[in-house]
Short mmCIF file of C-alpha atoms (C1' of nucleotides) in Angstrom, two decimals:
data_model
loop_
_atom_site.label_atom_id
_atom_site.label_comp_id
_atom_site.label_asym_id
_atom_site.label_seq_id
_atom_site.Cartn_x
_atom_site.Cartn_y
_atom_site.Cartn_z
CA MET A 1 65.98 48.60 197.13
CA SER A 2 68.04 46.43 194.84
CA ARG A 3 71.13 47.01 196.42
CA LYS A 4 73.40 45.79 193.42
CA ARG A 5 77.21 47.28 193.39
CA LEU A 6 77.55 49.68 190.46
CA PRO A 7 80.78 49.79 188.08
CA ALA A 8 83.84 51.44 189.65
CA LEU A 9 83.71 55.42 189.01
CA SER A 10 87.23 56.58 187.35
CA PRO A 11 88.47 59.30 188.73
CA ALA A 12 87.52 61.81 186.37
CA GLU A 13 83.53 60.59 187.09
CA THR A 14 84.12 61.08 190.25
CA GLU A 15 84.49 64.37 190.08
CA ILE A 16 81.84 64.96 187.94
CA LEU A 17 79.37 63.32 189.82
CA ARG A 18 80.58 65.13 193.01
CA LEU A 19 79.06 68.01 191.41
CA VAL A 20 75.94 66.70 190.41
CA TRP A 21 75.16 65.79 194.32
CA LEU A 22 76.29 69.41 195.18
CA LEU A 23 73.75 70.53 192.75
CA GLY A 24 70.96 68.33 192.96
CA ARG A 25 69.87 68.76 189.26
CA GLY A 26 71.76 70.59 187.13
CA THR A 27 72.16 70.87 183.19
CA VAL A 28 75.71 70.11 181.27
CA GLN A 29 76.15 73.45 181.08
CA GLN A 30 75.77 74.01 184.87
CA VAL A 31 77.86 71.32 186.13
CA CYS A 32 80.36 72.83 183.69
CA ASP A 33 80.20 76.35 185.74
CA LYS A 34 80.55 74.45 189.15
CA LEU A 35 83.58 72.56 187.45
CA PRO A 36 86.60 74.64 190.16
CA PRO A 37 88.95 77.12 187.96
CA ARG A 38 91.92 74.78 188.03
CA ARG A 39 89.98 71.75 186.85
CA ARG A 40 88.95 73.28 183.29
CA ILE A 41 87.13 70.78 181.18
CA ALA A 42 85.70 71.03 178.19
CA TYR A 43 81.66 70.82 177.69
CA ALA A 44 81.74 68.37 175.63
CA THR A 45 83.50 66.16 177.90
CA VAL A 46 81.46 67.00 180.86
CA GLN A 47 78.75 65.74 178.55
CA THR A 48 80.41 62.44 177.67
CA LEU A 49 81.21 61.87 181.65
CA LEU A 50 77.55 62.44 182.33
CA ARG A 51 76.48 59.96 180.26
CA ARG A 52 78.87 57.92 181.43
CA LEU A 53 77.49 58.08 184.27
CA GLU A 54 74.30 57.34 183.39
CA LYS A 55 74.80 54.07 182.08
CA LYS A 56 76.91 53.42 185.18
CA GLY A 57 73.52 54.01 186.75
CA TYR A 58 75.18 56.89 188.95
CA VAL A 59 72.78 59.84 187.97
CA ARG A 60 69.69 59.87 185.74
CA HIS A 61 68.30 62.52 183.43
CA GLU A 62 65.07 63.75 182.49
CA SER A 63 64.44 65.97 179.12
CA GLN A 64 63.57 69.30 180.05
CA GLY A 65 62.94 71.02 176.96
CA LYS A 66 65.82 71.11 174.85
CA ALA A 67 68.26 70.59 177.67
CA HIS A 68 68.53 67.38 179.82
CA VAL A 69 68.66 67.59 183.24
CA PHE A 70 70.43 65.45 185.55
CA SER A 71 70.05 64.35 188.64
CA PRO A 72 71.58 61.57 191.42
CA ALA A 73 70.38 57.72 190.51
CA ALA A 74 72.42 56.18 193.24
CA GLU A 75 72.48 57.06 197.06
CA ARG A 76 75.09 59.10 197.80
CA GLU A 77 76.28 57.74 201.24
CA GLU A 78 76.19 54.23 199.85
CA VAL A 79 78.72 55.81 196.92
CA ILE A 80 80.99 57.48 199.06
CA ARG A 81 81.17 54.65 201.45
CA ARG A 82 82.38 52.19 198.89
CA THR A 83 84.56 54.72 197.23
CA VAL A 84 86.50 55.58 200.31
CA GLY A 85 86.66 51.91 201.17
CA ASP A 86 88.64 50.93 198.04
CA PHE A 87 90.63 53.75 198.65
CA VAL A 88 91.67 52.65 201.91
CA ASP A 89 91.95 49.41 200.75
CA ARG A 90 94.38 50.19 198.05
CA LEU A 91 96.52 52.46 199.74
CA PHE A 92 96.26 51.84 203.47
CA GLY A 93 95.31 48.08 203.47
CA GLY A 94 91.94 48.62 204.54
CA ASP A 95 93.05 50.11 207.74
CA PRO A 96 91.51 53.27 208.22
CA LEU A 97 93.58 55.08 211.47
CA PRO A 98 96.49 55.64 208.72
CA LEU A 99 94.20 57.92 206.67
CA MET A 100 92.49 59.90 209.66
CA LEU A 101 95.73 60.36 211.12
CA HIS A 102 97.51 61.35 208.13
CA LEU A 103 94.10 63.99 207.71
CA ALA A 104 94.53 65.30 211.27
CA ASP A 105 98.00 66.28 210.83
CA HIS A 106 98.01 67.44 207.26
CA SER A 107 94.52 69.17 206.90
CA LYS A 108 94.24 73.22 207.85
CA LEU A 109 91.32 72.86 209.86
CA ASP A 110 90.07 76.23 211.30
CA ALA A 111 89.25 76.61 214.77
CA ASP A 112 85.53 75.85 213.91
CA ASN A 113 85.96 72.75 212.37
CA LEU A 114 88.82 71.16 214.83
CA LYS A 115 86.18 71.97 217.81
CA ARG A 116 83.57 70.16 215.63
CA LEU A 117 86.13 67.01 216.07
CA LYS A 118 87.15 67.94 219.27
CA LYS A 119 83.54 67.24 220.37
CA PHE A 120 82.84 64.31 217.98
CA PHE A 121 85.53 62.24 219.43
CA ALA A 122 85.16 63.36 222.70
CA LYS A 123 81.61 61.80 223.34
CA LYS A 124 82.44 58.92 220.84
CA LYS A 125 81.71 55.77 222.40
CA PRO A 126 83.69 52.45 221.35
CA MET B 1 115.86 66.12 196.67
CA SER B 2 113.93 66.46 193.13
CA ARG B 3 111.08 67.37 194.58
CA LYS B 4 109.03 66.64 190.72
CA ARG B 5 105.65 65.26 190.57
CA LEU B 6 105.15 62.03 189.67
CA PRO B 7 102.87 60.14 187.21
CA ALA B 8 99.47 59.83 188.64
CA LEU B 9 99.29 56.11 190.32
CA SER B 10 96.75 54.13 188.92
CA PRO B 11 94.32 52.01 191.28
CA ALA B 12 96.33 48.59 190.51
CA GLU B 13 99.95 50.41 191.03
CA THR B 14 98.48 52.08 194.47
CA GLU B 15 97.84 48.52 195.55
CA ILE B 16 101.15 47.27 194.39
CA LEU B 17 103.22 49.81 195.72
CA ARG B 18 101.65 49.95 199.55
CA LEU B 19 103.36 46.72 199.29
CA VAL B 20 106.34 47.31 198.21
CA TRP B 21 106.44 49.83 200.95
CA LEU B 22 105.32 47.35 203.20
CA LEU B 23 108.39 44.98 202.61
CA GLY B 24 110.64 47.55 202.53
CA ARG B 25 112.72 45.51 199.93
CA GLY B 26 111.47 42.41 198.28
CA THR B 27 110.52 40.21 194.93
CA VAL B 28 107.83 39.92 193.05
CA GLN B 29 106.85 36.41 194.23
CA GLN B 30 107.20 38.21 197.45
CA VAL B 31 105.20 40.67 196.62
CA CYS B 32 102.58 38.37 195.35
CA ASP B 33 102.59 36.58 198.77
CA LYS B 34 101.52 39.99 200.48
CA LEU B 35 98.47 40.42 198.32
CA PRO B 36 95.60 40.12 200.20
CA PRO B 37 93.39 36.52 199.32
CA ARG B 38 90.48 38.63 198.30
CA ARG B 39 92.50 40.67 195.82
CA ARG B 40 94.31 37.47 193.39
CA ILE B 41 96.56 38.79 191.18
CA ALA B 42 98.82 36.73 188.39
CA TYR B 43 102.28 37.06 189.25
CA ALA B 44 103.13 38.21 185.58
CA THR B 45 100.22 40.77 186.37
CA VAL B 46 102.49 41.95 189.40
CA GLN B 47 105.40 42.13 187.32
CA THR B 48 104.15 44.50 184.51
CA LEU B 49 102.71 46.53 187.72
CA LEU B 50 106.27 46.67 189.07
CA ARG B 51 107.65 47.82 185.88
CA ARG B 52 105.71 50.50 185.30
CA LEU B 53 105.94 51.68 189.05
CA GLU B 54 109.47 51.62 188.08
CA LYS B 55 109.75 53.72 184.96
CA LYS B 56 106.93 56.20 186.76
CA GLY B 57 109.86 56.62 189.34
CA TYR B 58 107.99 54.57 192.10
CA VAL B 59 110.25 51.88 192.85
CA ARG B 60 113.51 50.99 192.11
CA HIS B 61 115.32 47.26 191.44
CA GLU B 62 118.76 45.59 191.93
CA SER B 63 119.30 42.31 190.37
CA GLN B 64 120.44 40.01 192.98
CA GLY B 65 121.15 36.65 191.27
CA LYS B 66 117.96 35.20 189.37
CA ALA B 67 115.57 37.60 190.82
CA HIS B 68 114.80 41.19 191.15
CA VAL B 69 114.79 42.89 194.14
CA PHE B 70 112.01 46.03 194.22
CA SER B 71 112.14 48.88 197.07
CA PRO B 72 110.64 52.14 197.32
CA ALA B 73 112.18 55.07 195.31
CA ALA B 74 109.89 57.93 196.43
CA GLU B 75 109.19 59.59 199.14
CA ARG B 76 106.26 57.60 201.14
CA GLU B 77 105.09 60.54 202.78
CA GLU B 78 105.16 62.79 200.28
CA VAL B 79 103.40 60.26 197.74
CA ILE B 80 100.59 59.54 200.42
CA ARG B 81 99.62 63.08 200.73
CA ARG B 82 99.56 63.81 197.19
CA THR B 83 97.20 60.48 196.94
CA VAL B 84 95.21 61.61 199.65
CA GLY B 85 94.86 65.29 198.26
CA ASP B 86 94.17 64.92 194.94
CA PHE B 87 91.30 61.95 196.42
CA VAL B 88 89.91 64.41 198.71
CA ASP B 89 89.53 67.21 195.64
CA ARG B 90 87.18 64.42 193.30
CA LEU B 91 85.26 63.19 196.11
CA PHE B 92 85.03 66.08 198.37
CA GLY B 93 85.90 69.11 196.55
CA GLY B 94 89.16 69.31 198.99
CA ASP B 95 87.26 69.60 201.72
CA PRO B 96 88.87 67.02 204.21
CA LEU B 97 86.42 67.27 206.75
CA PRO B 98 83.71 65.25 205.54
CA LEU B 99 86.19 62.98 204.68
CA MET B 100 87.45 62.75 208.58
CA LEU B 101 83.91 62.76 209.66
CA HIS B 102 83.11 59.41 207.65
CA LEU B 103 85.78 57.71 208.43
CA ALA B 104 84.94 57.96 212.25
CA ASP B 105 81.35 57.64 211.66
CA HIS B 106 81.95 54.07 209.31
CA SER B 107 85.00 52.76 210.53
CA LYS B 108 84.77 50.26 213.44
CA LEU B 109 87.92 51.80 215.86
CA ASP B 110 88.97 49.53 218.38
CA ALA B 111 89.22 50.94 221.97
CA ASP B 112 92.34 51.56 221.81
CA ASN B 113 92.21 53.01 218.67
CA LEU B 114 89.63 55.42 219.52
CA LYS B 115 91.88 56.44 222.30
CA ARG B 116 94.49 57.78 220.18
CA LEU B 117 92.51 59.76 218.41
CA LYS B 118 91.01 60.98 221.60
CA LYS B 119 93.76 61.93 222.70
CA PHE B 120 95.07 63.13 219.53
CA PHE B 121 92.29 65.88 219.13
CA ALA B 122 92.31 66.70 222.93
CA LYS B 123 95.78 68.30 222.56
CA LYS B 124 95.80 69.71 218.78
CA LYS B 125 96.02 72.82 218.73
CA PRO B 126 94.51 74.97 216.26
"C1'" DT C 1 59.06 80.93 158.17
"C1'" DG C 2 63.88 80.86 157.73
"C1'" DA C 3 68.10 82.05 160.24
"C1'" DC C 4 70.50 81.35 165.02
"C1'" DG C 5 71.82 79.72 168.79
"C1'" DT C 6 72.22 75.97 172.34
"C1'" DG C 7 72.13 71.70 173.19
"C1'" DT C 8 72.33 66.38 172.10
"C1'" DT C 9 74.41 62.45 169.70
"C1'" DG C 10 77.39 59.65 167.66
"C1'" DT C 11 81.68 58.89 166.70
"C1'" DA C 12 86.71 59.13 166.82
"C1'" DC C 13 90.91 58.64 169.05
"C1'" DA C 14 95.51 58.56 171.24
"C1'" DA C 15 96.90 57.29 175.99
"C1'" DA C 16 96.37 54.36 180.10
"C1'" DT C 17 95.08 50.26 182.30
"C1'" DG C 18 94.45 45.82 183.39
"C1'" DT C 19 95.94 41.38 182.50
"C1'" DA C 20 98.54 38.03 181.17
"C1'" DC C 21 101.01 34.56 177.42
"C1'" DG C 22 105.09 33.11 175.27
"C1'" DA C 23 109.77 33.05 174.67
"C1'" DT C 24 114.33 33.45 176.98
"C1'" DA C 25 117.73 33.46 180.27
"C1'" DA C 26 119.64 31.98 184.81
"C1'" DT C 27 119.88 28.49 188.69
"C1'" DA C 28 119.59 24.83 190.88
"C1'" DA C 29 119.61 19.52 191.21
"C1'" DT C 30 120.59 15.31 189.38
"C1'" DA D 1 126.42 18.40 181.78
"C1'" DT D 2 121.62 17.87 180.57
"C1'" DT D 3 117.26 18.67 183.02
"C1'" DA D 4 114.31 20.49 184.93
"C1'" DT D 5 112.78 25.04 187.55
"C1'" DT D 6 112.55 29.79 188.06
"C1'" DA D 7 112.08 34.90 186.86
"C1'" DT D 8 112.51 38.20 183.77
"C1'" DC D 9 110.97 40.22 179.26
"C1'" DG D 10 109.11 41.83 175.21
"C1'" DT D 11 104.82 42.11 173.49
"C1'" DA D 12 100.09 41.79 173.06
"C1'" DC D 13 95.15 42.96 173.71
"C1'" DA D 14 90.79 44.33 175.43
"C1'" DT D 15 88.71 47.81 177.88
"C1'" DT D 16 88.16 51.82 180.09
"C1'" DT D 17 89.58 56.63 180.48
"C1'" DG D 18 90.06 61.49 178.89
"C1'" DT D 19 89.01 64.27 175.96
"C1'" DA D 20 86.85 66.44 171.86
"C1'" DC D 21 84.90 67.18 166.98
"C1'" DA D 22 81.03 67.19 163.81
"C1'" DA D 23 76.89 67.01 162.70
"C1'" DC D 24 72.18 66.96 163.67
"C1'" DA D 25 67.18 68.20 166.61
"C1'" DC D 26 64.53 71.69 168.61
"C1'" DG D 27 63.01 76.27 170.02
"C1'" DT D 28 62.93 81.12 169.41
"C1'" DC D 29 63.52 85.78 167.57
"C1'" DA D 30 63.00 88.69 163.67
#
DNA sequence: TGACGTGTTGTACAAATGTACGATAATAAT
DNA sequence: ATTATTATCGTACATTTGTACAACACGTCA
């Protein structure tokens, strides 16, 4: 696989890409419907964002009749890794620990998730 | 304290702001010197970024002789919280757990930090 | 077959971003 | 004082980003 670095994602693009991952495959309309109520963006705007994501290589589309069906075109894990990495670099100089502690502190974790984390770290080896 | 939402930070601004936090107080030159070798930005660019950070309310400056000495003007914890929150929203739809697990998985934690995390989670209550 | 809805394309555009040069002002060295 | 050194300021500018309208295409239903 051609592991070339894709162009950076803008915040809005990131948001849309997340929805494409969530859907697996979906039309512009379906992506719109998945938008959180808080974050209302016009259909046309989502369209543009998807177009740009495609140009950048993050999604592809296939024409299904009239509509376009979009689907991921890049390894999600890889994109996440890079995006998180960049974020940690900028805000914490590359050290992930402060972020982890911050998240652990400020996130309202339900008992279930907390248990998962406890277990995860209990058995994690150096 | 006037808890008003400051304008969003751009990636480059975030990076510079981190250095101001790191320094406590510092001139443009000192900020430049703290830039990681990878991320070389011209003096003039750092200057502009600091100017914008000041306009947005993230830093202040006091003239010390010829040079300007910049220092933080916003609560770091608060800024971090908001920045991280936005990031989690965009990339994970607001759920911090996937990010925590991702970090735990992909970060090379030395034994010391791992111990800290183990302890942290062991005694964390829901 | 012609009007209707739905979706896509092209295009636009102001604001934000990243980056930096040239002019000017203040300092320090000679 | 005159010059060399620095730092700031104003300004600039190509891109990118966020947002979206108008025009055009393709099936669909009457």
